[in-house]
Amino acid sequence: QDVVNKIAAGEIIVAPMHALKELLENSIDAGSTSIEILVKDGGLKLLQITDNGHGIERDDLPILCERFTTSKLKNFEDLMSIGTYGFRGEALASISHIAHLRVTTKTANSSCAWQAHYQDGKLIPAKPGQSAEPKAAAGRLGTQITVEDLFYNIPNRRRAFRSPSEEYAKVLDVITRYAVHREGVAFSIKKHGETGAGFSVAAAATKIDRIKQAYGGTVAKEIMSFSTDDSRWGFRASGHATNANYSAKRTTLLLFINNRSVESSTVKKAIEQTYQLFLPKGGHPFVYLSLEVEPNRVDVNVHPTKREVHFLNEDEIVELVCANIRENLAKVDT
Ligand code: ADP
Ligand code: MG
């Protein structure tokens, strides 16, 4: 059974970035306004995330890493109106099957923090011979999750990662996307053993500040905001996109659907087409697009391994969003 669980987990968590995305979304779900990340060897050796969210009750710790343990879904209707990122209760379980996992957490009504270690979905002792029960520990309000030696028990996968810096870049990419999207939340990432943040943004930073910190001054300087909605298709869209003065070798698309970072080749293609008229020399834009659609119209993560997202009336919605961007592009003098 553990082998089956390990294989399933390895399909959900393919690289450090996938573990990080799940942990980051959990921290956001917990209402955190500060999220700090520490990484060693691109996340393969160490991936640690410390938040100041509402924490986890001590009594919930024993089953925390069992599959389908989630505090976010109470009934079928909830599934149709997911306001939080998680709803499958599979992330921590998966991680516990393919890495060493430690959780330190404190809620507001607990006088101390609690620390627990996990393996294969279950509590394990911190050291052989000790009790597996959570131990009282020092700690501030919030949760710290430490993931060490990712894929330690899948040697082939482990070997397939040639360059920690490539994995680090992908981890950083996940963070900068959420840093742009989530105003009011401070983010930082550091490489273990190095002073100075690899990236950081304060809670008070504005949207433009966030884009500037994460994607550079050139992008932030040539950016315009846009927004549109249509009740026929039940959507609202808003975002920031570069104008015709900006041109890059590749398109950068930060796409959020109902606050979840997703991939969509349909949206990407349509946006690239939109800019073709305005960037004749084959240049590409930076676009941050936050799309809100009625939850029952999206199939965000029907299957956890699926990164590509689809929603009802995709073509109509994408066309309207692109028309809106086009109007804004036409307005800007170049
Ligand atoms: P899901 O997010 O789908 O519910 P996860 O496996 O990601 O499943 O997390 C399981 C549960 O652990 C969550 O429902 C939540 O109650 C708790 N949890 C995980 N991370 C945090 C965190 N950073 N702060 C507070 N609670 C957390
Ligand atoms: Mg989750």
mmCIF file of C-alpha atoms and ligand atoms in Angstrom:
data_model
loop_
_atom_site.group_PDB
_atom_site.id
_atom_site.type_symbol
_atom_site.label_atom_id
_atom_site.label_comp_id
_atom_site.label_asym_id
_atom_site.label_seq_id
_atom_site.Cartn_x
_atom_site.Cartn_y
_atom_site.Cartn_z
ATOM 1 C CA GLN A 1 0.000 0.000 0.000
ATOM 2 C CA ASP A 2 2.813 2.392 0.800
ATOM 3 C CA VAL A 3 4.262 1.751 -2.654
ATOM 4 C CA VAL A 4 0.944 2.663 -4.278
ATOM 5 C CA ASN A 5 0.726 5.795 -2.120
ATOM 6 C CA LYS A 6 4.281 6.704 -3.001
ATOM 7 C CA ILE A 7 3.616 6.398 -6.721
ATOM 8 C CA ALA A 8 0.402 8.426 -6.453
ATOM 9 C CA ALA A 9 2.207 11.083 -4.427
ATOM 10 C CA GLY A 10 5.008 11.244 -6.975
ATOM 11 C CA GLU A 11 2.427 12.006 -9.641
ATOM 12 C CA ILE A 12 0.925 14.893 -7.701
ATOM 13 C CA ILE A 13 4.277 16.255 -6.568
ATOM 14 C CA VAL A 14 6.496 15.995 -9.615
ATOM 15 C CA ALA A 15 9.028 18.654 -8.616
ATOM 16 C CA PRO A 16 9.718 20.914 -5.609
ATOM 17 C CA MET A 17 7.587 23.661 -7.168
ATOM 18 C CA HIS A 18 4.470 21.498 -6.844
ATOM 19 C CA ALA A 19 5.052 20.895 -3.143
ATOM 20 C CA LEU A 20 5.701 24.576 -2.655
ATOM 21 C CA LYS A 21 2.524 25.587 -4.475
ATOM 22 C CA GLU A 22 0.409 23.368 -2.235
ATOM 23 C CA LEU A 23 2.104 24.667 0.918
ATOM 24 C CA LEU A 24 1.794 28.267 -0.222
ATOM 25 C CA GLU A 25 -1.905 27.842 -0.960
ATOM 26 C CA ASN A 26 -2.413 26.281 2.484
ATOM 27 C CA SER A 27 -0.732 29.282 4.113
ATOM 28 C CA ILE A 28 -2.924 31.678 2.156
ATOM 29 C CA ASP A 29 -6.021 29.647 3.058
ATOM 30 C CA ALA A 30 -5.015 29.999 6.716
ATOM 31 C CA GLY A 31 -5.342 33.771 6.420
ATOM 32 C CA SER A 32 -1.616 34.515 6.642
ATOM 33 C CA THR A 33 -0.328 38.017 6.031
ATOM 34 C CA SER A 34 3.303 36.938 6.085
ATOM 35 C CA ILE A 35 4.799 33.949 4.316
ATOM 36 C CA GLU A 36 8.523 33.184 4.490
ATOM 37 C CA ILE A 37 10.187 30.506 2.454
ATOM 38 C CA LEU A 38 13.586 28.920 2.895
ATOM 39 C CA VAL A 39 15.051 26.688 0.204
ATOM 40 C CA LYS A 40 18.132 24.499 -0.109
ATOM 41 C CA ASP A 41 19.218 22.834 -3.355
ATOM 42 C CA GLY A 42 16.242 24.161 -5.246
ATOM 43 C CA GLY A 43 13.884 22.691 -2.657
ATOM 44 C CA LEU A 44 15.156 19.135 -3.033
ATOM 45 C CA LYS A 45 17.150 19.215 0.199
ATOM 46 C CA LEU A 46 14.941 21.652 2.099
ATOM 47 C CA LEU A 47 11.700 23.469 1.548
ATOM 48 C CA GLN A 48 10.481 25.376 4.577
ATOM 49 C CA ILE A 49 7.503 27.666 4.753
ATOM 50 C CA THR A 50 6.644 29.760 7.793
ATOM 51 C CA ASP A 51 3.354 31.610 7.980
ATOM 52 C CA ASN A 52 1.437 33.668 10.533
ATOM 53 C CA GLY A 53 -1.953 32.140 9.755
ATOM 54 C CA HIS A 54 -4.497 30.648 12.141
ATOM 55 C CA GLY A 55 -2.471 27.514 12.833
ATOM 56 C CA ILE A 56 -3.613 23.926 13.368
ATOM 57 C CA GLU A 57 -5.215 22.599 16.563
ATOM 58 C CA ARG A 58 -3.130 20.091 18.478
ATOM 59 C CA ASP A 59 -5.935 17.536 18.270
ATOM 60 C CA ASP A 60 -5.944 17.738 14.476
ATOM 61 C CA LEU A 61 -2.255 16.865 14.186
ATOM 62 C CA PRO A 62 -2.516 13.040 14.422
ATOM 63 C CA ILE A 63 -4.649 12.805 11.278
ATOM 64 C CA LEU A 64 -3.202 15.824 9.451
ATOM 65 C CA CYS A 65 -1.389 13.736 6.846
ATOM 66 C CA GLU A 66 -4.023 11.113 6.275
ATOM 67 C CA ARG A 67 -5.477 11.252 2.797
ATOM 68 C CA PHE A 68 -8.630 13.334 2.447
ATOM 69 C CA THR A 69 -8.038 15.138 5.720
ATOM 70 C CA THR A 70 -9.252 18.610 4.955
ATOM 71 C CA SER A 71 -10.806 21.301 7.074
ATOM 72 C CA LYS A 72 -12.056 23.041 3.975
ATOM 73 C CA LEU A 73 -14.863 20.883 2.673
ATOM 74 C CA LYS A 74 -17.919 19.936 4.625
ATOM 75 C CA ASN A 75 -20.313 18.710 2.013
ATOM 76 C CA PHE A 76 -20.904 18.386 -1.681
ATOM 77 C CA GLU A 77 -22.235 21.926 -1.982
ATOM 78 C CA ASP A 78 -18.950 23.206 -0.620
ATOM 79 C CA LEU A 79 -17.188 21.501 -3.483
ATOM 80 C CA MET A 80 -19.230 23.625 -5.840
ATOM 81 C CA SER A 81 -18.319 26.861 -4.137
ATOM 82 C CA ILE A 82 -14.730 26.483 -3.188
ATOM 83 C CA GLY A 83 -13.477 29.706 -1.731
ATOM 84 C CA THR A 84 -10.210 28.247 -0.558
ATOM 85 C CA TYR A 85 -7.484 26.597 -2.566
ATOM 86 C CA GLY A 86 -7.466 23.217 -0.987
ATOM 87 C CA PHE A 87 -10.350 20.815 -0.951
ATOM 88 C CA ARG A 88 -8.901 17.418 -1.548
ATOM 89 C CA GLY A 89 -6.791 17.006 1.546
ATOM 90 C CA GLU A 90 -4.093 15.277 -0.437
ATOM 91 C CA ALA A 91 -1.161 17.655 -0.386
ATOM 92 C CA LEU A 92 0.297 17.007 3.045
ATOM 93 C CA ALA A 93 -0.508 13.308 2.759
ATOM 94 C CA SER A 94 1.347 13.125 -0.556
ATOM 95 C CA ILE A 95 4.355 15.008 0.751
ATOM 96 C CA SER A 96 4.603 12.684 3.756
ATOM 97 C CA HIS A 97 4.993 9.727 1.384
ATOM 98 C CA ILE A 98 7.952 11.155 -0.518
ATOM 99 C CA ALA A 99 9.784 13.401 1.947
ATOM 100 C CA HIS A 100 10.569 13.951 5.612
ATOM 101 C CA LEU A 101 7.887 16.226 6.949
ATOM 102 C CA ARG A 102 7.836 18.287 10.132
ATOM 103 C CA VAL A 103 5.018 20.574 11.251
ATOM 104 C CA THR A 104 5.250 23.181 14.013
ATOM 105 C CA THR A 105 2.080 25.098 14.632
ATOM 106 C CA LYS A 106 0.330 27.328 17.131
ATOM 107 C CA THR A 107 -3.249 28.538 17.240
ATOM 108 C CA ALA A 108 -4.396 31.651 19.108
ATOM 109 C CA ASN A 109 -6.033 29.658 21.906
ATOM 110 C CA SER A 110 -3.034 27.417 22.603
ATOM 111 C CA SER A 111 -0.418 28.536 25.114
ATOM 112 C CA CYS A 112 2.385 26.783 23.240
ATOM 113 C CA ALA A 113 3.221 25.529 19.790
ATOM 114 C CA TRP A 114 3.081 21.826 18.868
ATOM 115 C CA GLN A 115 5.526 19.947 16.737
ATOM 116 C CA ALA A 116 4.936 16.709 14.862
ATOM 117 C CA HIS A 117 6.875 14.537 12.408
ATOM 118 C CA TYR A 118 5.257 12.477 9.673
ATOM 119 C CA GLN A 119 5.998 9.584 7.380
ATOM 120 C CA ASP A 120 3.633 7.756 5.027
ATOM 121 C CA GLY A 121 0.617 9.635 6.320
ATOM 122 C CA LYS A 122 1.290 8.913 9.985
ATOM 123 C CA LEU A 123 2.903 10.525 12.991
ATOM 124 C CA ILE A 124 6.399 9.248 13.656
ATOM 125 C CA PRO A 125 8.814 9.952 16.520
ATOM 126 C CA ALA A 126 11.335 12.741 16.056
ATOM 127 C CA LYS A 127 14.023 10.224 17.030
ATOM 128 C CA PRO A 128 13.814 6.432 17.203
ATOM 129 C CA GLY A 129 12.551 5.276 20.588
ATOM 130 C CA GLN A 130 10.662 8.464 21.349
ATOM 131 C CA SER A 131 6.905 8.848 21.342
ATOM 132 C CA ALA A 132 5.246 9.767 18.066
ATOM 133 C CA GLU A 133 2.789 12.103 19.790
ATOM 134 C CA PRO A 134 3.090 15.826 19.016
ATOM 135 C CA LYS A 135 5.480 17.607 21.380
ATOM 136 C CA ALA A 136 5.057 21.014 22.969
ATOM 137 C CA ALA A 137 7.481 23.479 21.433
ATOM 138 C CA ALA A 138 8.287 27.142 21.288
ATOM 139 C CA GLY A 139 6.734 28.974 18.406
ATOM 140 C CA ARG A 140 4.720 31.953 17.331
ATOM 141 C CA LEU A 141 1.154 31.995 16.047
ATOM 142 C CA GLY A 142 1.029 30.285 12.691
ATOM 143 C CA THR A 143 2.486 27.269 11.020
ATOM 144 C CA GLN A 144 5.914 26.182 9.895
ATOM 145 C CA ILE A 145 6.149 23.254 7.524
ATOM 146 C CA THR A 146 9.545 21.731 6.842
ATOM 147 C CA VAL A 147 9.998 19.349 3.934
ATOM 148 C CA GLU A 148 13.380 17.652 3.739
ATOM 149 C CA ASP A 149 14.921 15.291 1.194
ATOM 150 C CA LEU A 150 12.088 15.353 -1.302
ATOM 151 C CA PHE A 151 11.971 12.080 -3.332
ATOM 152 C CA TYR A 152 14.464 10.442 -0.950
ATOM 153 C CA ASN A 153 12.639 7.162 -1.584
ATOM 154 C CA ILE A 154 12.332 7.619 -5.359
ATOM 155 C CA PRO A 155 16.009 7.562 -6.372
ATOM 156 C CA ASN A 156 15.308 7.708 -10.113
ATOM 157 C CA ARG A 157 13.268 10.860 -9.737
ATOM 158 C CA ARG A 158 15.851 12.352 -7.454
ATOM 159 C CA ARG A 159 18.603 11.713 -9.997
ATOM 160 C CA ALA A 160 16.542 13.230 -12.806
ATOM 161 C CA PHE A 161 16.969 16.702 -11.311
ATOM 162 C CA ARG A 162 20.169 17.915 -12.918
ATOM 163 C CA SER A 163 20.248 21.440 -11.644
ATOM 164 C CA PRO A 164 19.059 22.761 -8.285
ATOM 165 C CA SER A 165 19.122 26.265 -9.708
ATOM 166 C CA GLU A 166 16.534 25.304 -12.326
ATOM 167 C CA GLU A 167 14.275 23.965 -9.580
ATOM 168 C CA TYR A 168 14.890 27.105 -7.549
ATOM 169 C CA ALA A 169 13.825 29.238 -10.500
ATOM 170 C CA LYS A 170 10.563 27.308 -10.748
ATOM 171 C CA VAL A 171 9.931 27.629 -7.009
ATOM 172 C CA LEU A 172 10.622 31.341 -7.243
ATOM 173 C CA ASP A 173 8.233 31.592 -10.182
ATOM 174 C CA VAL A 174 5.378 30.160 -8.090
ATOM 175 C CA ILE A 175 6.106 32.652 -5.319
ATOM 176 C CA THR A 176 6.345 35.727 -7.523
ATOM 177 C CA ARG A 177 3.014 34.868 -9.145
ATOM 178 C CA TYR A 178 1.241 34.702 -5.803
ATOM 179 C CA ALA A 179 3.143 37.759 -4.595
ATOM 180 C CA VAL A 180 1.662 39.768 -7.462
ATOM 181 C CA HIS A 181 -1.801 38.363 -6.957
ATOM 182 C CA ARG A 182 -2.098 38.539 -3.181
ATOM 183 C CA GLU A 183 -2.100 42.138 -2.049
ATOM 184 C CA GLY A 184 -1.913 42.465 1.741
ATOM 185 C CA VAL A 185 0.432 39.502 2.107
ATOM 186 C CA ALA A 186 4.193 39.770 2.626
ATOM 187 C CA PHE A 187 6.283 37.138 0.838
ATOM 188 C CA SER A 188 9.944 36.317 1.060
ATOM 189 C CA ILE A 189 12.205 33.582 -0.173
ATOM 190 C CA LYS A 190 15.778 32.883 0.848
ATOM 191 C CA LYS A 191 18.308 30.300 -0.125
ATOM 192 C CA HIS A 192 19.613 28.420 2.895
ATOM 193 C CA GLY A 193 22.993 29.703 4.032
ATOM 194 C CA GLU A 194 22.805 32.891 2.002
ATOM 195 C CA THR A 195 22.193 36.295 3.475
ATOM 196 C CA GLY A 196 19.719 38.640 1.854
ATOM 197 C CA ALA A 197 16.405 37.612 0.424
ATOM 198 C CA GLY A 198 16.231 36.152 -3.051
ATOM 199 C CA PHE A 199 12.959 37.966 -3.311
ATOM 200 C CA SER A 200 10.758 39.784 -0.885
ATOM 201 C CA VAL A 201 7.741 42.000 -0.912
ATOM 202 C CA ALA A 202 6.079 43.799 2.010
ATOM 203 C CA ALA A 203 2.452 43.309 2.989
ATOM 204 C CA ALA A 204 1.717 46.958 2.207
ATOM 205 C CA ALA A 205 3.190 46.853 -1.307
ATOM 206 C CA THR A 206 0.839 47.954 -4.063
ATOM 207 C CA LYS A 207 0.067 45.869 -7.126
ATOM 208 C CA ILE A 208 2.512 47.868 -9.242
ATOM 209 C CA ASP A 209 5.190 47.584 -6.547
ATOM 210 C CA ARG A 210 4.662 43.852 -6.503
ATOM 211 C CA ILE A 211 4.998 43.588 -10.259
ATOM 212 C CA LYS A 212 8.112 45.744 -10.097
ATOM 213 C CA GLN A 213 9.765 43.688 -7.344
ATOM 214 C CA ALA A 214 8.925 40.419 -8.993
ATOM 215 C CA TYR A 215 9.243 41.132 -12.699
ATOM 216 C CA GLY A 216 11.357 44.257 -12.908
ATOM 217 C CA GLY A 217 11.085 47.986 -13.460
ATOM 218 C CA THR A 218 10.794 47.764 -17.237
ATOM 219 C CA VAL A 219 7.605 45.756 -16.980
ATOM 220 C CA ALA A 220 6.209 47.940 -14.193
ATOM 221 C CA LYS A 221 6.911 51.130 -16.147
ATOM 222 C CA GLU A 222 5.005 50.136 -19.274
ATOM 223 C CA ILE A 223 1.998 48.602 -17.619
ATOM 224 C CA MET A 224 -1.694 49.402 -17.872
ATOM 225 C CA SER A 225 -4.575 48.074 -15.842
ATOM 226 C CA PHE A 226 -7.721 46.632 -17.329
ATOM 227 C CA SER A 227 -10.997 45.216 -16.122
ATOM 228 C CA THR A 228 -14.200 43.944 -17.583
ATOM 229 C CA ASP A 229 -17.123 41.719 -16.724
ATOM 230 C CA ASP A 230 -20.181 40.193 -18.310
ATOM 231 C CA SER A 231 -23.168 38.764 -16.515
ATOM 232 C CA ARG A 232 -24.132 36.611 -19.513
ATOM 233 C CA TRP A 233 -21.098 34.414 -18.958
ATOM 234 C CA GLY A 234 -20.876 35.095 -15.255
ATOM 235 C CA PHE A 235 -17.325 36.371 -15.079
ATOM 236 C CA ARG A 236 -15.220 39.264 -13.891
ATOM 237 C CA ALA A 237 -11.733 39.908 -15.164
ATOM 238 C CA SER A 238 -9.107 42.377 -14.074
ATOM 239 C CA GLY A 239 -5.398 42.654 -14.357
ATOM 240 C CA HIS A 240 -2.321 44.439 -15.562
ATOM 241 C CA ALA A 241 -0.740 44.131 -18.965
ATOM 242 C CA THR A 242 2.197 45.755 -20.681
ATOM 243 C CA ASN A 243 1.545 48.312 -23.405
ATOM 244 C CA ALA A 244 3.010 48.444 -26.898
ATOM 245 C CA ASN A 245 6.207 50.095 -25.632
ATOM 246 C CA TYR A 246 7.149 46.853 -23.965
ATOM 247 C CA SER A 247 8.322 43.820 -25.795
ATOM 248 C CA ALA A 248 9.948 40.606 -24.572
ATOM 249 C CA LYS A 249 11.221 37.448 -26.201
ATOM 250 C CA ARG A 250 8.560 35.359 -24.509
ATOM 251 C CA THR A 251 5.104 35.894 -23.123
ATOM 252 C CA THR A 252 4.822 36.010 -19.358
ATOM 253 C CA LEU A 253 1.276 35.139 -18.354
ATOM 254 C CA LEU A 254 0.241 35.168 -14.714
ATOM 255 C CA LEU A 255 -3.203 33.613 -14.820
ATOM 256 C CA PHE A 256 -5.406 33.280 -11.767
ATOM 257 C CA ILE A 257 -8.816 31.709 -11.955
ATOM 258 C CA ASN A 258 -10.807 32.145 -8.757
ATOM 259 C CA ASN A 259 -7.562 33.074 -7.005
ATOM 260 C CA ARG A 260 -5.757 29.952 -8.030
ATOM 261 C CA SER A 261 -2.660 30.091 -10.215
ATOM 262 C CA VAL A 262 -3.389 27.954 -13.274
ATOM 263 C CA GLU A 263 -2.234 27.250 -16.803
ATOM 264 C CA SER A 264 -4.377 27.690 -19.879
ATOM 265 C CA SER A 265 -3.036 27.385 -23.385
ATOM 266 C CA THR A 266 -6.332 28.798 -24.714
ATOM 267 C CA VAL A 267 -5.893 32.024 -22.772
ATOM 268 C CA LYS A 268 -2.208 32.255 -23.638
ATOM 269 C CA LYS A 269 -2.791 31.812 -27.364
ATOM 270 C CA ALA A 270 -5.568 34.395 -27.435
ATOM 271 C CA ILE A 271 -3.422 36.937 -25.594
ATOM 272 C CA GLU A 272 -0.478 36.387 -27.915
ATOM 273 C CA GLN A 273 -2.763 36.930 -30.889
ATOM 274 C CA THR A 274 -4.101 40.115 -29.357
ATOM 275 C CA TYR A 275 -0.610 41.544 -29.047
ATOM 276 C CA GLN A 276 0.504 40.552 -32.550
ATOM 277 C CA LEU A 277 -1.161 43.653 -33.949
ATOM 278 C CA PHE A 278 0.576 45.901 -31.445
ATOM 279 C CA LEU A 279 3.997 44.265 -31.287
ATOM 280 C CA PRO A 280 4.807 43.728 -34.965
ATOM 281 C CA LYS A 281 8.404 42.597 -34.526
ATOM 282 C CA GLY A 282 7.407 39.344 -32.908
ATOM 283 C CA GLY A 283 7.610 40.761 -29.405
ATOM 284 C CA HIS A 284 5.687 39.382 -26.472
ATOM 285 C CA PRO A 285 3.859 40.924 -23.506
ATOM 286 C CA PHE A 286 3.669 40.516 -19.755
ATOM 287 C CA VAL A 287 0.084 39.909 -18.666
ATOM 288 C CA TYR A 288 -1.314 39.371 -15.194
ATOM 289 C CA LEU A 289 -4.939 38.300 -15.440
ATOM 290 C CA SER A 290 -7.237 37.509 -12.571
ATOM 291 C CA LEU A 291 -10.421 35.873 -13.710
ATOM 292 C CA GLU A 292 -13.349 35.172 -11.470
ATOM 293 C CA VAL A 293 -15.973 32.817 -12.781
ATOM 294 C CA GLU A 294 -18.818 31.112 -11.016
ATOM 295 C CA PRO A 295 -17.198 28.158 -9.235
ATOM 296 C CA ASN A 296 -19.563 25.619 -10.747
ATOM 297 C CA ARG A 297 -18.336 26.617 -14.210
ATOM 298 C CA VAL A 298 -14.691 25.725 -13.655
ATOM 299 C CA ASP A 299 -13.072 22.381 -13.396
ATOM 300 C CA VAL A 300 -10.053 23.658 -11.486
ATOM 301 C CA ASN A 301 -8.157 20.596 -10.480
ATOM 302 C CA VAL A 302 -10.765 17.950 -10.918
ATOM 303 C CA HIS A 303 -7.724 15.776 -10.912
ATOM 304 C CA PRO A 304 -4.791 16.916 -8.828
ATOM 305 C CA THR A 305 -2.212 16.139 -11.495
ATOM 306 C CA LYS A 306 -3.958 18.348 -14.018
ATOM 307 C CA ARG A 307 -2.402 21.788 -14.300
ATOM 308 C CA GLU A 308 -4.337 22.943 -17.347
ATOM 309 C CA VAL A 309 -7.686 24.460 -16.513
ATOM 310 C CA HIS A 310 -10.969 24.721 -18.448
ATOM 311 C CA PHE A 311 -14.202 26.552 -17.813
ATOM 312 C CA LEU A 312 -17.588 26.940 -19.420
ATOM 313 C CA ASN A 313 -17.864 29.481 -22.268
ATOM 314 C CA GLU A 314 -14.106 29.721 -22.351
ATOM 315 C CA ASP A 315 -14.035 31.096 -25.904
ATOM 316 C CA GLU A 316 -16.603 33.830 -25.238
ATOM 317 C CA ILE A 317 -14.942 34.920 -22.014
ATOM 318 C CA VAL A 318 -11.438 34.920 -23.446
ATOM 319 C CA GLU A 319 -12.607 36.920 -26.447
ATOM 320 C CA LEU A 320 -14.175 39.573 -24.215
ATOM 321 C CA VAL A 321 -11.078 39.821 -22.052
ATOM 322 C CA CYS A 322 -8.843 40.168 -25.094
ATOM 323 C CA ALA A 323 -11.152 42.799 -26.589
ATOM 324 C CA ASN A 324 -10.799 44.727 -23.350
ATOM 325 C CA ILE A 325 -6.999 44.493 -23.447
ATOM 326 C CA ARG A 326 -7.075 45.525 -27.118
ATOM 327 C CA GLU A 327 -9.111 48.652 -26.307
ATOM 328 C CA ASN A 328 -6.628 49.604 -23.622
ATOM 329 C CA LEU A 329 -3.685 48.975 -25.923
ATOM 330 C CA ALA A 330 -5.228 51.187 -28.581
ATOM 331 C CA LYS A 331 -5.623 54.002 -26.056
ATOM 332 C CA VAL A 332 -1.978 54.114 -25.044
ATOM 333 C CA ASP A 333 0.202 56.399 -27.138
ATOM 334 C CA THR A 334 3.443 54.863 -28.278
HETATM 335 P P1 ADP B 1 -6.404 20.770 1.724
HETATM 336 O O1 ADP B 1 -5.648 22.057 1.565
HETATM 337 O O2 ADP B 1 -6.900 20.258 0.420
HETATM 338 O O3 ADP B 1 -7.467 20.837 2.801
HETATM 339 P P2 ADP B 1 -3.889 19.733 2.597
HETATM 340 O O4 ADP B 1 -3.315 18.350 2.622
HETATM 341 O O5 ADP B 1 -3.192 20.754 1.764
HETATM 342 O O6 ADP B 1 -5.386 19.623 2.176
HETATM 343 O O7 ADP B 1 -3.999 20.248 4.096
HETATM 344 C C1 ADP B 1 -4.748 19.496 5.018
HETATM 345 C C2 ADP B 1 -5.290 20.360 6.137
HETATM 346 O O8 ADP B 1 -4.213 20.802 6.957
HETATM 347 C C3 ADP B 1 -5.974 21.638 5.672
HETATM 348 O O9 ADP B 1 -7.326 21.420 5.368
HETATM 349 C C4 ADP B 1 -5.796 22.559 6.876
HETATM 350 O O10 ADP B 1 -6.802 22.334 7.821
HETATM 351 C C5 ADP B 1 -4.482 22.099 7.479
HETATM 352 N N1 ADP B 1 -3.348 22.977 7.104
HETATM 353 C C6 ADP B 1 -2.370 22.701 6.212
HETATM 354 N N2 ADP B 1 -1.474 23.696 6.128
HETATM 355 C C7 ADP B 1 -1.894 24.657 6.992
HETATM 356 C C8 ADP B 1 -1.394 25.960 7.366
HETATM 357 N N3 ADP B 1 -0.278 26.477 6.812
HETATM 358 N N4 ADP B 1 -2.095 26.647 8.306
HETATM 359 C C9 ADP B 1 -3.216 26.133 8.870
HETATM 360 N N5 ADP B 1 -3.742 24.921 8.547
HETATM 361 C C10 ADP B 1 -3.098 24.186 7.626
HETATM 362 MG MG MG B 2 -3.943 22.317 0.528
#
